[in-house]
CSV table of C-alpha atoms in Angstrom, one decimal:
chain,number,residue,atom,x,y,z
R,20,MET,CA,13.4,-248.2,-71.4
R,21,THR,CA,15.4,-245.0,-71.6
R,22,PRO,CA,13.3,-242.3,-73.4
R,23,THR,CA,16.1,-241.0,-75.8
R,24,SER,CA,15.5,-243.3,-78.8
R,25,SER,CA,12.2,-242.1,-80.5
R,26,GLY,CA,9.3,-244.5,-79.9
R,27,ALA,CA,6.8,-241.7,-80.3
R,28,LEU,CA,5.5,-240.0,-83.3
R,29,THR,CA,7.2,-236.8,-84.4
R,30,ILE,CA,5.1,-233.8,-84.3
R,31,SER,CA,5.6,-231.8,-87.4
R,32,ASP,CA,6.0,-227.7,-87.5
R,33,GLY,CA,2.6,-227.4,-89.1
R,34,ARG,CA,1.0,-229.4,-86.3
R,35,LEU,CA,2.7,-227.7,-83.8
R,36,ALA,CA,1.5,-224.4,-85.1
R,37,LEU,CA,-2.1,-226.0,-85.3
R,38,SER,CA,-1.9,-226.7,-81.5
R,39,ALA,CA,-1.4,-223.0,-80.9
R,40,LEU,CA,-4.9,-222.4,-82.0
R,41,LEU,CA,-6.1,-224.1,-78.9
R,42,ILE,CA,-5.2,-220.8,-77.0
R,43,LEU,CA,-8.1,-219.1,-78.9
R,44,VAL,CA,-10.5,-220.8,-76.6
R,45,ASN,CA,-8.9,-218.9,-73.8
R,46,VAL,CA,-8.7,-215.7,-75.7
R,47,ALA,CA,-12.3,-216.1,-76.7
R,48,LEU,CA,-13.4,-216.7,-73.1
R,49,SER,CA,-11.5,-214.0,-71.9
R,50,ALA,CA,-12.9,-211.6,-74.6
R,51,ALA,CA,-16.6,-212.8,-73.8
R,52,LEU,CA,-16.2,-212.3,-70.0
R,53,ARG,CA,-14.1,-209.4,-70.2
R,54,LEU,CA,-11.4,-211.0,-68.0
R,55,GLY,CA,-8.7,-208.6,-69.4
R,56,LEU,CA,-6.4,-211.9,-69.6
R,57,ALA,CA,-5.9,-211.6,-73.4
R,58,ARG,CA,-2.5,-209.7,-73.2
R,59,SER,CA,-1.2,-212.1,-70.2
R,60,LEU,CA,-2.4,-215.1,-72.2
R,61,LEU,CA,-0.7,-214.1,-75.3
R,62,VAL,CA,2.6,-213.3,-73.4
R,63,ALA,CA,2.5,-216.6,-71.5
R,64,SER,CA,1.8,-218.6,-74.7
R,65,VAL,CA,4.8,-217.0,-76.5
R,66,ARG,CA,7.0,-217.3,-73.4
R,67,MET,CA,6.1,-220.9,-73.0
R,68,VAL,CA,6.6,-221.8,-76.7
R,69,VAL,CA,10.0,-219.8,-77.0
R,70,GLN,CA,11.2,-221.1,-73.4
R,71,LEU,CA,10.5,-224.8,-74.3
R,72,LEU,CA,12.0,-224.6,-77.9
R,73,LEU,CA,15.1,-223.1,-76.6
R,74,VAL,CA,15.2,-225.7,-73.7
R,75,GLY,CA,15.0,-228.5,-76.4
R,76,PHE,CA,18.1,-227.1,-78.0
R,77,VAL,CA,19.9,-226.6,-74.8
R,78,LEU,CA,19.0,-230.1,-73.5
R,79,GLU,CA,20.2,-231.7,-76.8
R,80,TRP,CA,23.4,-229.9,-76.3
R,81,LEU,CA,23.7,-230.7,-72.8
R,82,PHE,CA,22.8,-234.3,-72.9
R,83,ARG,CA,26.1,-234.6,-74.8
R,84,GLN,CA,28.2,-233.1,-72.1
R,85,ASP,CA,30.2,-235.0,-69.4
R,86,ASN,CA,31.3,-232.3,-67.4
R,87,ALA,CA,30.1,-232.5,-63.7
R,88,PRO,CA,30.7,-228.8,-62.8
R,89,LEU,CA,29.0,-227.4,-65.9
R,90,ILE,CA,25.9,-229.5,-65.0
R,91,VAL,CA,25.7,-228.7,-61.4
R,92,LEU,CA,26.1,-225.0,-62.4
R,93,LEU,CA,23.2,-225.3,-64.8
R,94,GLY,CA,21.3,-227.2,-62.0
R,95,ALA,CA,22.2,-224.4,-59.5
R,96,ALA,CA,21.0,-221.8,-62.2
R,97,MET,CA,17.5,-223.5,-62.5
R,98,ALA,CA,17.3,-223.3,-58.6
R,99,MET,CA,18.1,-219.6,-58.7
R,100,ILE,CA,15.3,-219.0,-61.1
R,101,ALA,CA,12.9,-221.0,-59.0
R,102,GLY,CA,13.8,-219.3,-55.9
R,103,VAL,CA,13.2,-215.9,-57.5
R,104,SER,CA,9.9,-216.9,-59.0
R,105,ALA,CA,8.6,-218.3,-55.8
R,106,VAL,CA,9.0,-214.9,-54.2
R,107,GLN,CA,7.3,-213.2,-57.2
R,108,ARG,CA,4.1,-214.6,-56.6
R,109,THR,CA,3.7,-213.3,-53.0
R,110,ARG,CA,1.8,-210.2,-52.1
R,111,ARG,CA,4.4,-209.0,-49.7
R,112,ARG,CA,8.1,-208.5,-49.3
R,113,PHE,CA,10.8,-208.2,-46.7
R,114,ALA,CA,14.5,-207.6,-47.1
R,115,GLY,CA,16.1,-210.8,-47.5
R,116,ILE,CA,13.0,-212.5,-48.9
R,117,TYR,CA,14.7,-213.5,-52.0
R,118,LEU,CA,17.8,-214.8,-50.3
R,119,ASN,CA,15.6,-217.0,-47.9
R,120,SER,CA,13.8,-218.4,-50.9
R,121,LEU,CA,17.0,-219.2,-52.6
R,122,LEU,CA,18.6,-220.9,-49.8
R,123,SER,CA,15.4,-223.0,-49.1
R,124,VAL,CA,14.9,-224.0,-52.5
R,125,MET,CA,18.6,-224.9,-53.2
R,126,ALA,CA,19.1,-226.7,-50.1
R,127,ALA,CA,15.9,-228.7,-50.4
R,128,ALA,CA,16.5,-229.7,-54.1
R,129,ALA,CA,20.1,-230.3,-53.5
R,130,LEU,CA,19.3,-232.7,-50.7
R,131,VAL,CA,16.6,-234.6,-52.2
R,132,THR,CA,17.9,-234.8,-55.8
R,133,GLY,CA,21.4,-235.7,-54.6
R,134,LEU,CA,19.9,-238.6,-52.7
R,135,ALA,CA,18.0,-239.7,-55.8
R,136,VAL,CA,20.9,-239.8,-58.1
R,137,THR,CA,23.4,-241.3,-55.8
R,138,GLY,CA,21.1,-243.7,-54.0
R,139,LEU,CA,17.6,-244.4,-55.5
R,140,ILE,CA,18.2,-244.1,-59.1
R,141,GLN,CA,21.9,-244.2,-59.5
R,142,PRO,CA,22.5,-243.3,-63.1
R,143,GLN,CA,26.1,-243.4,-64.2
R,144,PRO,CA,27.7,-241.2,-63.6
R,145,TRP,CA,25.8,-239.7,-60.9
R,146,TYR,CA,25.5,-236.2,-62.9
R,147,ASN,CA,24.2,-237.9,-66.1
R,148,PRO,CA,22.2,-234.9,-67.4
R,149,GLN,CA,19.5,-236.9,-68.8
R,150,TYR,CA,18.5,-237.9,-65.3
R,151,LEU,CA,19.8,-235.3,-63.1
R,152,ILE,CA,18.1,-232.3,-65.0
R,153,PRO,CA,14.6,-233.5,-65.4
R,154,LEU,CA,14.5,-234.9,-61.9
R,155,LEU,CA,15.7,-231.6,-60.6
R,156,GLY,CA,13.3,-229.6,-62.9
R,157,MET,CA,10.4,-231.5,-61.5
R,158,VAL,CA,11.6,-231.1,-57.8
R,159,LEU,CA,12.3,-227.4,-58.2
R,160,GLY,CA,8.9,-226.8,-59.9
R,161,ASN,CA,6.7,-228.3,-57.3
R,162,THR,CA,9.1,-226.8,-54.4
R,163,LEU,CA,8.4,-223.5,-55.8
R,164,ASN,CA,4.8,-223.9,-55.7
R,165,GLY,CA,5.1,-224.7,-52.1
R,166,ILE,CA,7.3,-222.1,-51.1
R,167,SER,CA,5.1,-219.6,-52.8
R,168,LEU,CA,2.0,-220.8,-50.9
R,169,GLY,CA,3.8,-220.9,-47.6
R,170,LEU,CA,5.4,-217.7,-47.6
R,171,ASP,CA,2.3,-215.8,-48.8
R,172,ARG,CA,0.1,-217.6,-46.2
R,173,PHE,CA,2.8,-217.0,-43.4
R,174,MET,CA,3.0,-213.2,-44.2
R,175,GLU,CA,-0.6,-212.8,-44.6
R,176,GLY,CA,-1.3,-214.9,-41.4
R,177,LEU,CA,1.0,-212.6,-39.2
R,178,ARG,CA,-0.6,-209.6,-40.6
R,179,SER,CA,-4.4,-210.7,-40.1
R,180,GLY,CA,-3.3,-212.3,-37.0
R,181,ARG,CA,-1.3,-209.5,-35.6
R,182,ASP,CA,-3.6,-208.7,-32.5
R,183,ARG,CA,-3.7,-212.2,-31.4
R,184,VAL,CA,0.1,-212.8,-31.8
R,185,GLU,CA,0.9,-209.5,-29.7
R,186,THR,CA,-1.7,-210.2,-27.2
R,187,ALA,CA,0.1,-213.5,-26.5
R,188,LEU,CA,3.3,-211.7,-26.6
R,189,ALA,CA,2.0,-209.1,-24.1
R,190,LEU,CA,0.9,-211.8,-21.7
R,191,GLY,CA,4.6,-213.3,-21.6
R,192,ALA,CA,4.7,-215.7,-24.6
R,193,THR,CA,7.8,-216.3,-26.4
R,194,ARG,CA,7.8,-215.4,-30.1
R,195,TRP,CA,7.5,-219.1,-31.0
R,196,GLU,CA,4.5,-219.6,-28.6
R,197,ALA,CA,2.9,-216.5,-30.0
R,198,CYS,CA,3.6,-217.4,-33.7
R,199,GLN,CA,3.3,-221.2,-33.8
R,200,GLU,CA,0.0,-221.4,-35.1
R,201,VAL,CA,0.6,-219.1,-37.9
R,202,VAL,CA,3.8,-221.0,-38.8
R,203,ARG,CA,1.9,-224.3,-38.7
R,204,ASP,CA,-0.9,-223.1,-40.7
R,205,ALA,CA,1.5,-221.7,-43.5
R,206,ILE,CA,3.3,-225.1,-43.7
R,207,ARG,CA,0.0,-227.1,-43.7
R,208,VAL,CA,-1.4,-224.9,-46.6
R,209,ALA,CA,1.7,-225.3,-48.5
R,210,MET,CA,1.7,-229.1,-48.3
R,211,ILE,CA,-2.0,-229.2,-49.5
R,212,PRO,CA,-1.5,-229.4,-53.2
R,213,THR,CA,1.3,-232.1,-52.8
R,214,ILE,CA,-0.9,-234.1,-50.8
R,215,ASN,CA,-3.9,-233.8,-52.9
R,216,SER,CA,-2.0,-234.7,-56.0
R,217,MET,CA,-0.5,-237.8,-54.4
R,218,MET,CA,-4.1,-238.7,-53.3
R,219,VAL,CA,-5.7,-238.8,-56.8
R,220,MET,CA,-2.4,-239.8,-58.7
R,221,GLY,CA,-3.2,-242.1,-61.5
R,222,LEU,CA,-6.9,-241.9,-60.7
R,223,VAL,CA,-7.6,-238.3,-61.9
R,224,SER,CA,-4.2,-237.4,-63.4
R,225,LEU,CA,-1.5,-239.1,-65.2
R,226,PRO,CA,1.7,-237.3,-64.5
R,227,GLY,CA,3.6,-235.6,-67.2
R,228,MET,CA,6.8,-237.5,-66.8
R,229,MET,CA,5.0,-240.9,-66.7
R,230,THR,CA,2.7,-239.8,-70.0
R,231,GLY,CA,6.1,-239.0,-71.6
R,232,GLN,CA,7.7,-242.1,-70.9
R,233,ILE,CA,4.8,-244.1,-71.9
R,234,LEU,CA,4.4,-242.1,-75.2
R,235,GLN,CA,8.2,-243.0,-75.7
R,236,GLY,CA,7.3,-246.6,-75.5
R,237,ALA,CA,8.4,-247.3,-71.9
R,238,ALA,CA,6.5,-250.1,-70.2
R,239,PRO,CA,3.8,-248.6,-68.1
R,240,ALA,CA,4.9,-250.7,-65.0
R,241,ALA,CA,8.6,-249.4,-65.5
R,242,ALA,CA,7.4,-245.8,-65.8
R,243,VAL,CA,5.2,-246.0,-62.8
R,244,ARG,CA,8.2,-246.8,-60.7
R,245,TYR,CA,10.0,-243.7,-61.6
R,246,GLN,CA,6.8,-241.7,-61.0
R,247,ILE,CA,6.7,-243.2,-57.5
R,248,VAL,CA,10.2,-242.1,-56.8
R,249,ILE,CA,9.7,-238.8,-58.2
R,250,LEU,CA,6.5,-238.2,-56.2
R,251,PHE,CA,8.4,-239.1,-52.9
R,252,MET,CA,11.2,-236.8,-53.9
R,253,ILE,CA,8.7,-233.9,-54.7
R,254,ALA,CA,6.9,-234.4,-51.4
R,255,SER,CA,9.9,-234.3,-49.4
R,256,ALA,CA,11.7,-231.5,-51.2
R,257,THR,CA,8.5,-229.5,-50.7
R,258,ALA,CA,8.3,-230.2,-47.2
R,259,LEU,CA,11.8,-229.3,-46.7
R,260,GLY,CA,11.9,-226.0,-48.8
R,261,VAL,CA,8.5,-224.7,-47.1
R,262,PHE,CA,9.9,-225.5,-43.7
R,263,GLY,CA,13.0,-223.6,-44.5
R,264,VAL,CA,11.5,-220.7,-46.0
R,265,VAL,CA,8.8,-220.3,-43.3
R,266,GLY,CA,11.3,-220.7,-40.7
R,267,LEU,CA,13.5,-218.1,-42.0
R,268,ALA,CA,10.7,-215.7,-42.7
R,269,TYR,CA,9.6,-216.3,-38.9
R,270,ARG,CA,13.2,-215.3,-37.9
R,271,ARG,CA,12.9,-212.3,-40.1
R,272,LEU,CA,9.5,-210.9,-39.1
R,273,THR,CA,10.0,-211.4,-35.3
R,274,SER,CA,13.0,-210.6,-33.2
R,275,ALA,CA,15.2,-211.9,-30.7
R,276,ASP,CA,13.6,-209.7,-28.3
R,277,HIS,CA,10.3,-211.5,-29.1
R,278,GLN,CA,8.7,-208.7,-31.0
R,279,LEU,CA,6.6,-209.0,-34.1
R,280,ARG,CA,8.3,-206.8,-36.6
R,281,LEU,CA,5.8,-206.4,-39.2
R,282,ASP,CA,7.4,-202.9,-39.9
R,283,ARG,CA,9.8,-205.0,-42.0
R,284,LEU,CA,7.1,-206.1,-44.3
R,285,THR,CA,6.1,-204.0,-47.3
R,286,SER,CA,3.2,-204.8,-49.8
R,287,VAL,CA,3.8,-205.0,-53.5
R,288,SER,CA,1.1,-203.7,-55.9
R,289,LYS,CA,1.4,-205.9,-58.9
R,290,GLN,CA,-1.1,-207.4,-61.4
R,291,GLY,CA,-1.3,-210.9,-62.6
M,25,MET,CA,-6.6,-191.8,-2.4
M,26,LEU,CA,-2.9,-191.3,-2.7
M,27,PRO,CA,-1.3,-188.0,-2.3
M,28,SER,CA,-0.8,-186.2,-5.5
M,29,PRO,CA,2.5,-185.9,-7.3
M,30,PRO,CA,5.2,-188.3,-6.9
M,31,ALA,CA,4.8,-190.5,-3.7
M,32,LEU,CA,8.7,-190.2,-3.1
M,33,ASP,CA,8.5,-192.3,0.0
M,34,ARG,CA,7.0,-195.4,-2.2
M,35,PRO,CA,9.4,-197.9,-3.8
M,36,LEU,CA,10.4,-197.0,-7.4
M,37,LEU,CA,9.3,-199.8,-9.6
M,38,LEU,CA,9.6,-198.5,-13.2
M,39,ARG,CA,12.1,-195.8,-14.6
M,40,ALA,CA,12.1,-195.0,-18.2
M,41,GLU,CA,14.6,-192.4,-19.4
M,42,GLN,CA,15.0,-190.3,-22.6
M,43,LEU,CA,12.5,-192.3,-24.6
M,44,LYS,CA,11.8,-191.3,-28.2
M,45,ARG,CA,9.4,-192.2,-30.7
M,46,GLN,CA,9.2,-191.4,-34.3
M,47,LEU,CA,6.8,-192.6,-37.0
M,48,GLY,CA,8.5,-191.8,-40.3
M,49,ASP,CA,9.3,-188.0,-40.2
M,50,ARG,CA,6.7,-187.3,-37.6
M,51,LEU,CA,8.3,-187.0,-34.0
M,52,LEU,CA,5.6,-188.1,-31.6
M,53,TRP,CA,7.7,-187.8,-28.3
M,54,SER,CA,11.2,-187.5,-27.3
M,55,GLN,CA,13.4,-187.0,-24.2
M,56,LEU,CA,10.6,-188.6,-22.2
M,57,ASP,CA,11.3,-189.5,-18.7
M,58,LEU,CA,8.9,-191.5,-16.5
M,59,GLU,CA,9.1,-192.8,-13.0
M,60,LEU,CA,6.5,-195.1,-11.5
M,61,ARG,CA,6.3,-195.9,-7.8
M,62,ALA,CA,4.1,-198.3,-6.0
M,63,GLY,CA,0.6,-197.5,-5.9
M,64,GLU,CA,0.5,-195.0,-8.7
M,65,ARG,CA,-2.1,-194.8,-11.3
M,66,LEU,CA,-0.5,-192.6,-14.0
M,67,GLY,CA,-2.8,-191.2,-16.6
M,68,LEU,CA,-1.5,-190.3,-20.0
M,69,VAL,CA,-3.0,-187.1,-21.4
M,70,ALA,CA,-2.5,-186.1,-25.0
M,71,PRO,CA,-4.6,-185.7,-28.0
M,72,SER,CA,-5.5,-188.8,-30.4
M,73,GLY,CA,-2.6,-189.7,-32.6
M,74,ALA,CA,0.0,-188.3,-30.0
M,75,GLY,CA,1.4,-191.7,-29.5
M,76,LYS,CA,-0.1,-192.9,-26.0
M,77,THR,CA,-0.5,-196.4,-27.3
M,78,LEU,CA,2.9,-196.4,-28.6
M,79,LEU,CA,4.4,-195.1,-25.2
M,80,LEU,CA,2.6,-198.0,-23.5
M,81,ARG,CA,3.8,-200.5,-26.1
M,82,ALA,CA,7.3,-199.2,-25.7
M,83,LEU,CA,7.1,-199.9,-22.0
M,84,ALA,CA,6.1,-203.3,-22.7
M,85,LEU,CA,9.0,-203.5,-25.4
M,86,LEU,CA,6.4,-204.7,-27.9
M,87,ASP,CA,8.3,-202.4,-30.3
M,88,PRO,CA,12.1,-201.8,-30.2
M,89,LEU,CA,13.0,-198.7,-28.5
M,90,GLN,CA,14.2,-195.8,-30.8
M,91,ALA,CA,16.1,-194.4,-27.9
M,92,GLY,CA,16.5,-194.3,-24.2
M,93,THR,CA,16.5,-196.9,-21.5
M,94,ILE,CA,13.8,-198.6,-19.2
M,95,HIS,CA,14.6,-200.4,-15.8
M,96,LEU,CA,12.2,-202.5,-13.8
M,97,GLN,CA,13.2,-202.6,-10.1
M,98,GLY,CA,16.6,-201.3,-11.0
M,99,ARG,CA,17.1,-204.0,-13.7
M,100,PRO,CA,17.2,-203.6,-17.6
M,101,PRO,CA,14.9,-205.7,-19.8
M,102,ALA,CA,17.8,-208.2,-21.0
M,103,SER,CA,18.5,-209.1,-17.5
M,104,TRP,CA,14.9,-210.1,-16.9
M,105,GLY,CA,14.3,-211.7,-20.3
M,106,LEU,CA,11.7,-210.3,-22.5
M,107,PRO,CA,8.9,-212.7,-21.9
M,108,ARG,CA,9.3,-212.4,-18.2
M,109,TRP,CA,9.5,-208.6,-18.6
M,110,ARG,CA,6.1,-208.5,-20.5
M,111,SER,CA,4.4,-210.7,-17.8
M,112,LEU,CA,5.7,-208.1,-15.2
M,113,VAL,CA,5.0,-204.9,-17.3
M,114,LEU,CA,1.7,-206.1,-18.8
M,115,TYR,CA,0.1,-204.3,-21.6
M,116,LEU,CA,-3.5,-204.4,-22.3
M,117,THR,CA,-4.5,-203.6,-25.8
M,118,GLN,CA,-7.4,-201.4,-26.8
M,119,ARG,CA,-8.6,-204.3,-29.0
M,120,PRO,CA,-8.7,-207.3,-26.8
M,121,VAL,CA,-8.6,-210.6,-28.5
M,122,ALA,CA,-9.6,-214.1,-27.5
M,123,HIS,CA,-9.2,-217.3,-28.9
M,124,GLY,CA,-11.6,-220.2,-29.5
M,125,GLY,CA,-12.9,-222.0,-26.6
M,126,THR,CA,-14.5,-220.7,-23.4
M,127,VAL,CA,-13.7,-217.7,-21.2
M,128,GLU,CA,-12.0,-220.1,-18.8
M,129,ALA,CA,-9.9,-221.7,-21.5
M,130,ASN,CA,-8.7,-218.0,-22.3
M,131,LEU,CA,-7.8,-217.2,-18.9
M,132,ARG,CA,-6.0,-220.4,-18.4
M,133,SER,CA,-4.0,-220.2,-21.7
M,134,PRO,CA,-1.3,-217.5,-20.5
M,135,TRP,CA,-0.6,-220.1,-17.6
M,136,SER,CA,0.8,-222.6,-20.2
M,137,PHE,CA,3.5,-220.3,-21.5
M,138,GLN,CA,7.1,-221.7,-20.9
M,139,GLU,CA,7.8,-218.4,-19.0
M,140,ARG,CA,5.4,-219.1,-16.4
M,141,ARG,CA,6.1,-222.8,-15.9
M,142,GLY,CA,6.5,-223.6,-12.1
M,143,ARG,CA,5.2,-220.1,-11.1
M,144,GLY,CA,1.6,-220.9,-9.8
M,145,GLY,CA,-1.3,-221.3,-12.0
M,146,TRP,CA,-4.9,-220.9,-12.5
M,147,ARG,CA,-6.9,-220.0,-9.4
M,148,ARG,CA,-10.6,-220.3,-10.1
M,149,GLU,CA,-12.1,-218.9,-7.0
M,150,ARG,CA,-9.9,-215.6,-7.3
M,151,ILE,CA,-11.3,-215.0,-10.8
M,152,THR,CA,-14.8,-215.7,-9.4
M,153,ASP,CA,-14.3,-213.2,-6.7
M,154,TRP,CA,-13.3,-210.6,-9.2
M,155,LEU,CA,-16.2,-211.5,-11.4
M,156,ALA,CA,-18.5,-211.0,-8.5
M,157,ALA,CA,-17.1,-207.5,-7.9
M,158,LEU,CA,-17.8,-206.7,-11.5
M,159,GLY,CA,-21.3,-208.0,-11.1
M,160,ARG,CA,-21.1,-211.1,-12.9
M,161,ASP,CA,-21.6,-214.7,-11.8
M,162,PRO,CA,-19.3,-217.5,-12.4
M,163,SER,CA,-21.3,-218.9,-15.5
M,164,PHE,CA,-19.4,-216.3,-17.3
M,165,LEU,CA,-16.4,-218.6,-17.3
M,166,ALA,CA,-18.4,-221.0,-19.6
M,167,TYR,CA,-19.3,-218.4,-22.2
M,168,ASP,CA,-17.9,-218.9,-25.8
M,169,ALA,CA,-14.9,-216.4,-25.9
M,170,GLU,CA,-15.5,-215.7,-29.6
M,171,ARG,CA,-19.2,-214.7,-28.9
M,172,LEU,CA,-18.4,-212.1,-26.2
M,173,SER,CA,-19.6,-208.5,-26.7
M,174,GLY,CA,-16.8,-205.9,-26.8
M,175,GLY,CA,-17.3,-205.1,-23.2
M,176,GLU,CA,-17.4,-208.7,-22.0
M,177,LEU,CA,-14.0,-209.1,-24.1
M,178,GLN,CA,-12.5,-206.2,-22.3
M,179,LEU,CA,-13.4,-207.7,-18.8
M,180,LEU,CA,-11.9,-211.0,-20.0
M,181,ALA,CA,-8.8,-209.2,-20.9
M,182,LEU,CA,-8.5,-207.4,-17.7
M,183,LEU,CA,-8.9,-210.6,-15.5
M,184,ARG,CA,-6.4,-212.4,-17.7
M,185,ALA,CA,-3.8,-209.7,-16.9
M,186,LEU,CA,-4.8,-209.3,-13.3
M,187,GLN,CA,-4.5,-213.0,-12.4
M,188,LEU,CA,-0.7,-212.8,-13.5
M,189,ASP,CA,0.2,-210.3,-11.0
M,190,PRO,CA,2.2,-208.0,-13.1
M,191,ILE,CA,4.1,-205.2,-11.3
M,192,VAL,CA,3.2,-202.6,-13.7
M,193,LEU,CA,-0.4,-202.8,-15.5
M,194,LEU,CA,-0.4,-200.7,-18.8
M,195,LEU,CA,-4.1,-199.9,-19.6
M,196,ASP,CA,-5.0,-198.9,-23.0
M,197,GLU,CA,-8.5,-197.4,-22.8
M,198,PRO,CA,-9.5,-200.2,-20.3
M,199,THR,CA,-13.1,-199.3,-20.0
M,200,ALA,CA,-14.1,-197.9,-23.5
M,201,SER,CA,-16.5,-200.5,-24.1
M,202,LEU,CA,-18.1,-200.7,-20.7
M,203,ASP,CA,-21.2,-199.0,-19.3
M,204,GLY,CA,-21.1,-196.5,-16.3
M,205,ALA,CA,-21.7,-198.9,-13.6
M,206,THR,CA,-19.2,-201.6,-14.8
M,207,THR,CA,-16.6,-198.9,-15.4
M,208,GLY,CA,-16.9,-197.8,-11.6
M,209,ALA,CA,-16.7,-201.4,-10.6
M,210,VAL,CA,-13.4,-201.8,-12.7
M,211,GLU,CA,-11.9,-198.8,-11.1
M,212,ALA,CA,-12.6,-200.0,-7.6
M,213,LEU,CA,-11.3,-203.6,-8.6
M,214,LEU,CA,-8.1,-202.1,-10.0
M,215,ILE,CA,-7.4,-199.9,-6.9
M,216,ALA,CA,-8.0,-202.9,-4.6
M,217,TRP,CA,-5.7,-204.9,-6.8
M,218,LEU,CA,-3.0,-202.2,-6.9
M,219,GLY,CA,-3.1,-201.8,-3.1
M,220,ALA,CA,-2.4,-205.7,-2.8
M,221,GLY,CA,1.2,-205.5,-3.6
M,222,PRO,CA,4.0,-203.2,-4.7
M,223,ARG,CA,2.2,-202.4,-8.1
M,224,ALA,CA,1.5,-199.5,-10.3
M,225,ALA,CA,-0.6,-198.7,-13.4
M,226,VAL,CA,-0.4,-196.4,-16.3
M,227,PHE,CA,-3.5,-195.7,-18.2
M,228,THR,CA,-5.0,-194.0,-21.2
M,229,SER,CA,-8.7,-192.9,-21.5
M,230,HIS,CA,-10.6,-190.6,-23.9
M,231,ASP,CA,-12.7,-189.8,-20.8
M,232,SER,CA,-11.5,-186.8,-19.0
M,233,GLU,CA,-13.4,-187.4,-16.0
M,234,GLN,CA,-12.1,-190.8,-15.7
M,235,ILE,CA,-8.5,-189.3,-15.6
M,236,GLN,CA,-9.5,-186.9,-13.0
M,237,ARG,CA,-11.3,-189.6,-11.0
M,238,PHE,CA,-8.9,-192.4,-11.4
M,239,ALA,CA,-5.4,-191.0,-11.9
M,240,SER,CA,-3.2,-190.3,-8.8
M,241,ARG,CA,-1.0,-188.4,-11.3
M,242,THR,CA,-1.0,-187.4,-15.0
M,243,LEU,CA,1.6,-187.2,-17.6
M,244,GLU,CA,1.2,-185.1,-20.7
M,245,LEU,CA,2.8,-186.3,-23.8
M,246,ALA,CA,4.7,-183.7,-25.7
M,247,ARG,CA,7.4,-183.4,-28.3
């Protein structure tokens, strides 16, 4: 049931190259509708291929390691990339936003993944990279989306709801009383994709991890069990990460004097 | 009408000293001193963009002070606590906002704030008296607050503030969306309300006649 031994057919280099032709569908569509996406698509495709091929090599090397600090360090590096990428999808910035995102991603992922490897799945040893790294990767990928959505929604919500928030403050509300609606809304929006995906899980989508295990010859019933654990991990890590990042942003964009500090917010002009 | 400049026999309510406001490189006002005594209606006079709104916001401490100090009845903001300060030095924005629900729900909502727990509450008959003075009948309370006209919204915001009995009322263009008759009624109501306690008001208006008519004193904003 472990996915190391090859149960699946090997994809040859030629067929791999052939699969890249599928991207021409996107390029043709972009050209026909003048979406201006051709360049982004090309860059994204190349990045995806290069990153994954490299990761393939790195993982093969990594799975032979038996060095806890090294593996934890790698996990931390993955979390850092996730924390930074989460911020890059938002439309506004404030000083410390990267640190907030990093802290939230790391705390959430460490807590949940830690619990999984020490309690729920219990690989031997706990840092066994064959388990730890893919689990962490899935948790990070999803937490990242939640954090992006929550952070963006929170900042936009404060800006568009500024008059409402300040009216409440002017009437004697505490900063929490004035902002709680915006905070709640941001957290709710950030959790929607996770909840949606759990709702239709198995009906509309067969998740990647489960598909992989099944392709490798694992019994579907066993693969499903992993998938259930991972989905709960994702849901709780996303909730923790979003809660953390929105909470930190709330503290940053308001003051202990119960002021709304939108002057700390700057907008970024970016494309794609 | 009160005697013109400063009614020194009246108790001092608010004192601001050496306030300054700068927006980027632009200095709006500095070394600004201001004293408000009970019963005063101080009109702020300055061209657009001179920072009248920012001064009102500064007095309510909605923005951090860039320089200077403010005291209310001799006590600094920190000793009151900011939510308490703002319910005593109450700022009415130029662009009033209401949340969903009826006018009454909007008037009730500030009573639910932590700051105001155990400090009295919603008094319907007081509001309906005020509404009558403004030529509206009590059915106004049942209106959907999100469908009010600009003028009605301004009345809602005014009543929402008055019922909280602040010591200093900061009015930013309080009658900008009102017709002449209602404006007169609002001014009369404000004068009656100010007379009912040791209270004072600071206001801005684009209407120089209103400043002449309503202000007991004026302050010109200068750099």
